[in-house]
Structures are given as C-alpha cells and as structure tokens.
Short mmCIF file of C-alpha atoms in Angstrom, two decimals:
data_model
loop_
_atom_site.label_atom_id
_atom_site.label_comp_id
_atom_site.label_asym_id
_atom_site.label_seq_id
_atom_site.Cartn_x
_atom_site.Cartn_y
_atom_site.Cartn_z
CA MET A 1 -0.51 -0.53 -0.03
CA THR A 2 1.39 3.33 -0.92
CA VAL A 3 1.40 5.86 1.87
CA GLU A 4 0.85 9.36 1.08
CA HIS A 5 3.39 12.06 1.81
CA LEU A 6 2.90 15.87 1.90
CA ASP A 7 4.76 18.30 2.29
CA VAL A 8 2.85 19.81 5.54
CA VAL A 9 0.22 18.47 7.95
CA ILE A 10 -1.57 21.11 10.01
CA VAL A 11 -3.69 19.74 13.20
CA GLY A 12 -7.02 20.98 14.13
CA SER A 13 -9.67 23.47 11.48
CA GLY A 14 -10.52 26.20 14.47
CA ILE A 15 -8.31 29.28 14.22
CA SER A 16 -4.54 28.59 14.47
CA GLY A 17 -5.31 26.25 11.37
CA ILE A 18 -7.00 28.78 8.94
CA SER A 19 -4.50 30.94 9.90
CA ALA A 20 -1.68 28.17 9.25
CA ALA A 21 -3.29 27.55 5.63
CA TYR A 22 -3.85 30.77 4.41
CA HIS A 23 0.04 31.67 5.61
CA LEU A 24 0.75 28.55 3.85
CA GLN A 25 -0.89 28.73 1.05
CA LYS A 26 0.51 32.67 0.81
CA GLU A 27 4.35 31.98 1.65
CA CYS A 28 4.50 28.81 0.14
CA PRO A 29 2.21 28.25 -2.68
CA ASN A 30 3.76 25.32 -4.08
CA LYS A 31 3.63 22.89 -0.89
CA ARG A 32 0.89 20.02 -0.16
CA PHE A 33 -0.60 20.02 2.33
CA ALA A 34 -3.98 19.06 4.80
CA ILE A 35 -5.51 19.75 7.39
CA MET A 36 -6.40 16.89 10.32
CA GLU A 37 -9.86 17.85 11.45
CA SER A 38 -11.22 14.72 14.14
CA ARG A 39 -14.45 16.64 14.23
CA GLN A 40 -17.27 16.64 11.10
CA SER A 41 -16.88 20.61 10.95
CA LEU A 42 -14.44 23.07 11.10
CA GLY A 43 -14.39 26.02 13.78
CA GLY A 44 -12.90 24.20 16.87
CA THR A 45 -13.79 26.10 20.18
CA TRP A 46 -16.70 28.21 18.07
CA ASP A 47 -18.29 25.07 16.76
CA LEU A 48 -17.87 22.75 19.96
CA PHE A 49 -19.34 25.08 22.29
CA ARG A 50 -22.96 25.50 22.43
CA TYR A 51 -23.96 26.65 25.73
CA PRO A 52 -25.98 29.86 26.80
CA GLY A 53 -24.55 33.05 25.69
CA ILE A 54 -21.15 31.96 24.47
CA ARG A 55 -19.07 34.79 22.98
CA SER A 56 -14.97 35.67 22.84
CA ASP A 57 -13.54 36.91 26.42
CA SER A 58 -11.02 38.57 23.74
CA ASP A 59 -12.27 42.04 21.22
CA MET A 60 -12.14 40.19 17.87
CA PHE A 61 -9.92 43.38 16.51
CA SER A 62 -7.13 41.30 18.10
CA LEU A 63 -8.30 37.60 18.20
CA GLY A 64 -9.47 37.94 14.07
CA PHE A 65 -7.10 37.16 10.97
CA GLY A 66 -4.26 40.31 10.18
CA PHE A 67 -5.53 39.02 6.44
CA LYS A 68 -9.00 39.49 7.15
CA PRO A 69 -10.15 42.34 9.76
CA TRP A 70 -12.77 41.54 11.77
CA ARG A 71 -15.81 43.89 10.54
CA GLY A 72 -18.54 43.15 13.28
CA ALA A 73 -21.08 44.89 15.19
CA LYS A 74 -19.31 43.93 18.18
CA ALA A 75 -16.04 43.13 19.44
CA ILE A 76 -16.45 40.89 21.71
CA ALA A 77 -18.64 38.45 19.55
CA GLU A 78 -21.38 35.91 19.93
CA GLY A 79 -20.10 32.92 19.43
CA HIS A 80 -21.88 31.84 16.15
CA CYS A 81 -20.94 35.33 14.26
CA ILE A 82 -17.18 33.78 15.45
CA LEU A 83 -18.37 30.46 13.92
CA ASP A 84 -19.67 32.32 10.74
CA TYR A 85 -16.56 34.74 9.84
CA LEU A 86 -14.06 31.22 10.36
CA LYS A 87 -16.42 29.71 7.31
CA GLU A 88 -16.33 32.89 4.95
CA THR A 89 -12.60 32.83 5.70
CA SER A 90 -11.86 29.28 4.76
CA ARG A 91 -14.39 29.17 1.84
CA GLU A 92 -12.86 32.74 0.62
CA ASN A 93 -9.38 31.25 0.72
CA SER A 94 -10.25 27.62 -0.61
CA ILE A 95 -8.59 26.48 2.49
CA ASP A 96 -11.82 24.25 3.53
CA LYS A 97 -10.89 22.10 0.22
CA HIS A 98 -8.13 20.80 2.26
CA ILE A 99 -10.04 19.92 5.82
CA ARG A 100 -10.47 15.53 5.80
CA TYR A 101 -13.12 15.61 8.42
CA GLY A 102 -13.22 13.14 10.71
CA HIS A 103 -9.68 12.63 10.62
CA ALA A 104 -8.02 11.75 13.90
CA LEU A 105 -4.62 11.90 14.53
CA LYS A 106 -3.66 9.59 17.08
CA ALA A 107 -0.20 9.10 16.64
CA ALA A 108 3.36 11.00 15.28
CA ASN A 109 6.89 9.69 15.00
CA TRP A 110 10.08 11.59 14.01
CA SER A 111 11.83 9.02 11.51
CA SER A 112 15.67 10.66 11.30
CA ALA A 113 16.49 8.09 8.72
CA ASP A 114 13.61 9.54 6.25
CA ALA A 115 13.89 12.50 7.63
CA CYS A 116 9.73 12.60 8.15
CA TRP A 117 6.73 11.91 10.31
CA GLU A 118 4.75 9.88 10.36
CA LEU A 119 1.49 9.98 11.23
CA ARG A 120 -1.89 7.36 12.83
CA VAL A 121 -4.80 8.85 11.91
CA GLU A 122 -7.78 7.36 12.93
CA ARG A 123 -10.88 7.50 10.73
CA GLU A 124 -14.75 5.87 10.43
CA GLU A 125 -13.42 4.41 7.40
CA GLY A 126 -10.77 2.67 8.49
CA ASN A 127 -7.50 3.79 10.19
CA LEU A 128 -4.41 5.87 7.74
CA THR A 129 -1.03 6.23 8.16
CA LEU A 130 0.38 9.50 6.73
CA ARG A 131 3.43 11.45 6.10
CA CYS A 132 4.91 14.78 6.05
CA ASN A 133 7.72 16.88 6.11
CA VAL A 134 6.48 19.11 8.79
CA LEU A 135 3.64 19.39 11.24
CA LEU A 136 1.47 21.44 12.93
CA MET A 137 -0.10 21.49 15.20
CA CYS A 138 -3.25 24.11 16.10
CA ALA A 139 -5.39 21.84 17.79
CA GLY A 140 -5.89 23.95 21.54
CA TYR A 141 -4.91 22.50 24.39
CA TYR A 142 -8.07 21.07 26.15
CA SER A 143 -9.91 17.35 24.77
CA TYR A 144 -12.67 17.85 22.48
CA GLU A 145 -13.87 14.56 24.18
CA SER A 146 -14.99 15.53 27.32
CA GLY A 147 -14.38 18.59 29.62
CA HIS A 148 -12.17 18.08 32.94
CA THR A 149 -14.89 17.02 35.39
CA PRO A 150 -13.89 16.95 39.33
CA ASP A 151 -14.68 14.06 41.04
CA PHE A 152 -17.68 15.37 43.75
CA PRO A 153 -18.62 12.70 45.98
CA GLN A 154 -22.41 11.83 46.13
CA SER A 155 -22.70 13.29 42.80
CA ASP A 156 -24.77 9.95 41.56
CA THR A 157 -27.92 10.75 44.34
CA PHE A 158 -28.33 14.14 43.33
CA SER A 159 -31.78 14.63 42.28
CA GLY A 160 -31.29 17.89 39.71
CA THR A 161 -29.05 17.61 36.62
CA ILE A 162 -25.37 18.92 36.30
CA VAL A 163 -24.13 19.55 32.86
CA HIS A 164 -20.86 20.72 31.66
CA PRO A 165 -20.32 23.49 29.41
CA GLN A 166 -18.31 21.35 27.00
CA GLN A 167 -21.45 19.18 26.43
CA TRP A 168 -24.81 20.91 27.10
CA PRO A 169 -27.47 19.28 25.84
CA GLU A 170 -29.17 20.73 23.08
CA ASN A 171 -32.66 21.19 24.17
CA LEU A 172 -31.93 21.78 28.26
CA ASP A 173 -34.59 23.80 29.43
CA TYR A 174 -33.20 25.73 32.41
CA ALA A 175 -36.30 28.46 32.70
CA ASN A 176 -37.73 29.16 36.38
CA LYS A 177 -34.69 26.62 37.57
CA LYS A 178 -32.44 27.15 40.62
CA ILE A 179 -29.00 27.18 38.93
CA VAL A 180 -25.49 26.87 40.45
CA VAL A 181 -22.51 27.87 38.44
CA ILE A 182 -18.99 26.54 39.96
CA GLY A 183 -16.28 28.87 38.90
CA SER A 184 -16.09 32.76 37.84
CA GLY A 185 -13.48 32.26 34.31
CA ALA A 186 -14.64 33.33 31.55
CA THR A 187 -17.23 30.77 30.65
CA ALA A 188 -19.13 31.44 33.88
CA VAL A 189 -18.87 34.95 33.56
CA THR A 190 -21.07 34.38 30.26
CA LEU A 191 -23.17 32.09 31.54
CA VAL A 192 -24.67 33.76 34.93
CA PRO A 193 -26.68 36.79 33.25
CA GLU A 194 -27.77 34.70 29.93
CA MET A 195 -29.14 32.06 32.48
CA SER A 196 -30.73 34.47 35.03
CA LYS A 197 -32.63 35.86 32.26
CA THR A 198 -35.61 32.71 32.82
CA ALA A 199 -33.73 30.98 35.95
CA SER A 200 -35.42 31.69 39.18
CA HIS A 201 -32.47 31.79 40.97
CA VAL A 202 -28.67 32.15 39.71
CA VAL A 203 -25.32 31.73 41.95
CA MET A 204 -22.05 31.70 41.31
CA LEU A 205 -20.33 29.43 43.75
CA GLN A 206 -16.17 30.25 43.74
#
C-alpha cells in the first residue's frame, strides 16, 4: 500500500489551523498540505461549545485574522458570529478544500532516517498512515472528547441535573430553575447573566 506523503500536515481547523493554512498557501504556494480535523465541522472552540451566551473573551479586532479584519458590529462577539467568520474565511481562501473531516491524529513519530513524520490517523472507514515533512499542531490545549470534571462525592444521589458547558444538551430547559454555576472564569461570567434571564435564581460559587 502506498503511503501518502504531504509537505505539511496541520492538525485542527479552528482559528489557529485556518490561519496556518492561509499563510502556508501565501508563502509556500507549491507545498502540498492537508488539515486533519477529528470532528465533522470546522471552527474548533466556536463550533464545539453551545452553552447559553457563548462569546469571545477577547476583542475580535485582536483575536481575528490580520489578513481578514473583523467587521462585525460587536468587538466582543457572539459565538455563532465568530463561527460564521471562520467559515467565510475558510471558503474565501479555499482552505475548506484541504480539510479532512473525521480524521483524528492518534500518533506522530519522527523518523531521522527518512527526515519526516509518520502519522497514525483514525477515521471511520479505517485507520490511515500518512507522512509529512512538517507537522503543525493547531488543535488547542484541551480535550474535545470531554471537559475536565472534578470528582464530586455522592453526585449520583443529586436529584437535579449536572451539566458541563462542553457537553451542553441542545434542549436543556432551565427556566424557573435554581442554578449554581461553579467557577468564575470566562465561561461562568458568560453563563450567569444569560441564564438569569429565565432561571428563578442563579448563584456563582467560587
């Protein structure tokens, strides 16, 4: 079986991956590359997280691309607007044509003898081996499979609903409910005012 050899493999199709692909095309137009995306859609964080009120925690004039300045009405933008921006950027620059969805990188081994990376990629139709000269890791710093959940003793006896923002149920009804949000980071600061619109009581626990 012939092993495909690419000049560059980019892992992840979020902001970093799209930016890397743009600059690679511009500076090295003759290089063959592909973007490995484990999920079935681009956008990274902005496609994964669906909790109420999700938005950027940095202004989009700084977070956005230098080659495609942010033109949205809000500097602190809502998640779906950022996702649309990423899709538009990818489409306008034909980056979407290089994305291989459902391709999860599971191992990367450097061969000094061949001066290249050998990659083991999992996909639904069967595992795949690729080789590349340059490997760019643009997949972010947390697990997309499951967010960190502390061990809460006797949580199985809790009669209410425990929800992690990374696995937010699509049809979760929290209207008129009493809610405790654990933590005071960017996600919590976004969740509390949004959930307070319909919940009976919301408390931030820090």
